Short mmCIF file of C-alpha atoms in Angstrom, two decimals:
data_model
loop_
_atom_site.label_atom_id
_atom_site.label_comp_id
_atom_site.label_asym_id
_atom_site.label_seq_id
_atom_site.Cartn_x
_atom_site.Cartn_y
_atom_site.Cartn_z
CA MET A 253 -57.98 311.13 -14.12
CA THR A 254 -57.20 310.02 -17.83
CA HIS A 255 -58.36 306.80 -18.79
CA ILE A 256 -56.17 304.68 -20.69
CA ARG A 257 -58.09 302.55 -23.16
CA THR A 258 -55.97 298.92 -23.33
CA GLU A 259 -58.42 297.21 -25.34
CA ASN A 260 -56.93 294.54 -28.17
CA LEU A 261 -55.51 296.81 -31.07
CA GLY A 262 -56.64 294.29 -33.82
CA GLY A 263 -57.75 295.48 -36.76
CA ALA A 264 -56.18 298.69 -36.02
CA THR A 265 -53.82 300.35 -39.60
CA ALA A 266 -50.76 301.59 -39.05
CA TRP A 267 -48.48 303.46 -41.12
CA ILE A 268 -45.01 303.76 -41.44
CA LEU A 269 -43.36 306.72 -42.84
CA HIS A 270 -39.58 305.50 -43.09
CA ARG A 271 -36.99 304.74 -45.93
CA PRO A 272 -36.87 301.00 -46.77
CA HIS A 273 -34.67 299.43 -43.80
CA PRO A 274 -34.34 295.81 -42.30
CA SER A 275 -35.26 297.07 -38.77
CA VAL A 276 -38.99 298.52 -40.50
CA GLN A 277 -39.62 294.84 -41.53
CA GLY A 278 -39.52 293.58 -37.83
CA LEU A 279 -41.43 296.49 -36.56
CA ILE A 280 -44.16 295.32 -39.49
CA ARG A 281 -43.66 292.08 -38.19
CA GLN A 282 -44.48 292.96 -34.29
CA LEU A 283 -47.26 295.06 -35.34
CA GLY A 284 -48.95 291.88 -37.22
CA VAL A 285 -48.26 289.93 -34.14
CA ILE A 286 -50.74 292.51 -32.02
CA GLY A 287 -52.90 292.38 -34.85
CA LEU A 288 -52.48 295.58 -36.63
CA GLU A 289 -52.01 296.05 -40.16
CA ALA A 290 -49.30 297.82 -41.17
CA ARG A 291 -48.79 299.84 -44.50
CA GLU A 292 -45.27 301.11 -45.83
CA ALA A 293 -44.60 304.91 -47.54
CA TRP A 294 -41.72 306.55 -48.45
CA PRO A 295 -40.65 309.38 -49.17
CA GLU A 296 -44.63 310.86 -48.26
CA LEU A 297 -47.93 309.70 -46.73
CA SER A 298 -50.43 308.75 -48.91
CA ALA A 299 -53.93 310.48 -49.04
CA GLU A 300 -55.43 307.33 -47.80
CA ALA A 301 -53.51 307.71 -44.54
CA ILE A 302 -55.53 310.18 -43.74
CA ALA A 303 -57.76 307.34 -42.07
CA ALA A 304 -55.08 305.81 -40.21
CA ASP A 305 -54.96 304.70 -36.69
CA PHE A 306 -51.33 305.29 -36.30
CA ILE A 307 -48.24 306.72 -37.66
CA PHE A 308 -44.88 305.90 -37.02
CA TYR A 309 -42.48 308.36 -38.74
CA ASP A 310 -38.94 308.84 -39.23
CA ALA A 311 -37.92 311.39 -36.70
CA ASP A 312 -33.96 311.36 -38.79
CA MET A 313 -34.88 312.34 -42.19
CA GLY A 314 -38.32 313.66 -41.61
CA HIS A 315 -39.69 316.90 -42.82
CA ASP A 316 -42.81 318.87 -42.76
CA GLU A 317 -44.10 318.22 -46.54
CA GLN A 318 -44.32 314.40 -46.07
CA PHE A 319 -47.47 315.18 -44.39
CA PRO A 320 -51.07 315.99 -45.40
CA TRP A 321 -51.67 318.16 -42.60
CA SER A 322 -50.21 320.88 -40.44
CA PRO A 323 -47.23 320.18 -37.92
CA GLY A 324 -49.12 319.13 -34.70
CA GLN A 325 -52.56 318.55 -36.00
CA SER A 326 -52.15 315.08 -37.16
CA PRO A 327 -55.82 313.58 -37.07
CA MET A 328 -54.38 310.14 -35.17
CA PRO A 329 -51.45 309.55 -32.48
CA MET A 330 -48.20 309.72 -34.11
CA ILE A 331 -45.30 307.61 -32.80
CA ALA A 332 -41.51 309.07 -33.79
CA LEU A 333 -38.86 306.60 -34.62
CA ILE A 334 -35.61 307.81 -33.10
CA GLY A 335 -31.97 307.44 -34.39
CA SER A 336 -30.62 310.94 -33.77
CA GLU A 337 -30.58 312.84 -30.42
CA ALA A 338 -29.37 315.84 -32.19
CA PRO A 339 -31.44 318.97 -30.74
CA GLY A 340 -32.62 320.08 -34.06
CA ARG A 341 -33.80 316.52 -34.75
CA LEU A 342 -35.73 316.02 -31.19
CA ARG A 343 -37.40 319.39 -32.10
CA TRP A 344 -38.57 318.72 -35.26
CA ALA A 345 -40.13 315.37 -34.06
CA MET A 346 -41.93 316.67 -31.39
CA GLU A 347 -43.37 319.85 -33.01
CA MET A 348 -44.33 317.26 -35.39
CA GLY A 349 -46.63 316.19 -32.43
CA ALA A 350 -45.19 312.99 -31.08
CA HIS A 351 -47.36 310.95 -28.75
CA ALA A 352 -44.66 308.42 -28.38
CA GLN A 353 -41.53 307.48 -29.60
CA LEU A 354 -39.36 304.19 -30.59
CA LEU A 355 -35.82 304.24 -30.75
CA LYS A 356 -33.68 302.98 -33.30
CA PRO A 357 -32.25 300.26 -33.70
CA MET A 358 -35.82 299.23 -34.02
CA SER A 359 -36.82 295.79 -32.38
CA ASP A 360 -40.01 293.79 -30.95
CA LYS A 361 -39.49 295.34 -27.46
CA GLY A 362 -41.68 298.32 -26.51
CA VAL A 363 -44.29 298.52 -29.93
CA TYR A 364 -47.25 298.05 -27.89
CA ALA A 365 -46.35 300.05 -25.14
CA ALA A 366 -45.31 302.93 -27.81
CA LEU A 367 -49.16 302.39 -29.54
CA LEU A 368 -51.01 302.47 -26.08
CA VAL A 369 -48.81 305.60 -24.77
CA ALA A 370 -49.18 307.30 -28.38
CA ARG A 371 -53.27 306.51 -28.09
CA SER A 372 -53.47 307.49 -24.46
CA ASN A 373 -51.47 310.91 -25.02
CA PHE A 374 -53.32 311.63 -28.00
CA ASP A 375 -56.83 311.44 -26.69
CA ARG A 376 -55.53 313.41 -23.50
CA ALA A 377 -54.60 316.23 -25.78
CA LYS A 378 -57.94 316.02 -27.62
CA ALA A 379 -59.62 316.21 -24.58
CA SER A 380 -57.69 319.27 -23.43
CA GLU A 381 -58.38 321.06 -26.44
CA ALA A 382 -61.92 320.44 -26.34
CA LEU A 383 -62.29 321.78 -23.18
CA ILE A 384 -59.93 324.86 -23.82
CA THR A 385 -62.40 325.68 -27.20
CA ASP A 386 -65.20 325.35 -24.81
CA LEU A 387 -64.15 327.60 -22.53
CA GLN A 388 -63.03 330.43 -25.01
CA ASN A 389 -66.89 329.79 -26.39
CA ARG A 390 -67.72 330.62 -22.47
CA LEU A 391 -65.65 333.20 -22.27
CA SER A 392 -66.82 335.17 -25.93
CA ALA A 393 -70.32 334.66 -25.08
CA ARG A 394 -70.08 336.38 -21.23
CA GLN A 395 -68.12 339.00 -22.84
CA THR A 396 -71.01 339.58 -25.83
CA ILE A 397 -73.94 339.74 -23.01
CA VAL A 398 -71.62 342.47 -21.01
CA ARG A 399 -71.62 344.33 -24.32
CA ALA A 400 -75.60 344.29 -24.94
CA VAL A 401 -76.52 344.64 -21.33
CA MET A 402 -74.12 348.41 -21.44
CA ILE A 403 -75.71 349.11 -24.99
CA PHE A 404 -78.78 349.03 -22.92
CA VAL A 405 -77.52 351.01 -19.57
CA MET A 406 -75.78 353.70 -22.34
CA GLN A 407 -79.70 354.38 -22.67
CA GLY A 408 -80.58 354.99 -19.39
CA LYS A 409 -80.95 351.79 -17.95
CA THR A 410 -79.76 350.23 -14.49
CA GLU A 411 -77.24 347.27 -15.40
CA ALA A 412 -80.60 344.93 -13.34
CA GLU A 413 -83.16 346.82 -15.59
CA ALA A 414 -80.43 345.98 -18.77
CA TYR A 415 -79.96 343.05 -18.03
CA ASP A 416 -84.00 342.13 -17.69
CA LEU A 417 -84.19 344.01 -20.43
CA LEU A 418 -81.92 341.62 -22.48
CA ARG A 419 -83.56 338.49 -21.09
CA GLN A 420 -87.13 339.43 -22.26
CA THR A 421 -85.68 340.55 -25.98
CA ALA A 422 -84.14 336.92 -26.00
CA MET A 423 -88.09 335.49 -24.88
CA THR A 424 -89.83 337.64 -27.28
CA TRP A 425 -86.91 336.49 -30.25
CA ARG A 426 -87.05 332.78 -28.60
CA VAL A 427 -83.78 332.24 -28.54
CA THR A 428 -80.87 332.16 -25.69
CA ILE A 429 -79.81 335.42 -23.87
CA GLU A 430 -76.20 334.84 -25.88
CA THR A 431 -77.97 334.77 -29.28
CA ALA A 432 -79.78 337.77 -28.42
CA ALA A 433 -76.25 339.76 -26.90
CA GLU A 434 -75.01 338.90 -30.32
CA ARG A 435 -77.86 340.44 -32.31
CA LEU A 436 -78.23 343.56 -30.57
CA VAL A 437 -74.43 343.76 -30.26
CA ALA A 438 -74.33 343.31 -34.05
CA ASN A 439 -76.75 345.63 -34.73
CA HIS A 440 -75.17 348.70 -32.86
CA THR A 441 -71.96 347.72 -34.55
CA ASN A 442 -73.65 348.74 -37.34
CA GLU A 443 -75.98 351.12 -36.11
CA ARG A 444 -79.34 349.86 -36.80
CA GLY A 445 -81.84 349.67 -34.24
CA THR A 446 -83.41 346.11 -36.05
CA ASP A 447 -83.10 342.97 -36.59
CA ASP A 448 -84.98 340.81 -39.04
CA GLY A 449 -87.08 343.46 -39.56
CA ARG A 450 -88.16 343.78 -35.33
CA ARG A 451 -87.22 347.05 -33.82
CA ILE A 452 -86.16 347.02 -30.47
CA ASP A 453 -87.54 349.30 -28.25
CA LEU A 454 -85.42 350.62 -25.47
CA ALA A 455 -87.84 352.89 -23.90
#
């Protein structure tokens, strides 16, 4: 179960990427009540916004070029300010990586909830990305080990002998089995039998 952080948001910084509008001032006041420092930007975010804790952005008139990162790759939680329910506008808001939303006209209602939901969804997405990357790395390492074992098998070793030889090679080189497998595969691909000047005895 994902832990939702609900501690005080005081001291956080939120940038509001929205054209000047009276309702924006209401959002700024409410953020101040919650304890956040609010800053405005239009028509694009400044470089210092990269350090923000939250970004509120206009889903009605926004476009990709307003952000200093690729769609869906924000380094902080994003909250879409939605007035139009046109499918194209909603699709763009989601593609930019909305972690929560506030409906226009904005008021002092729902701001705190949107902040918590956005941060929770952002944390969950980052955790999922980290897990996927770890699983991909593990899978790649296993595939490399299989390829290294097959190099020895092609030299006449049984699979058990080949894996034992790979393990011994890793111990000799004082590296992990994964690293030894990477070196062996690279050497085999380049049709070389040495690694850092050391010849591998396949006999």
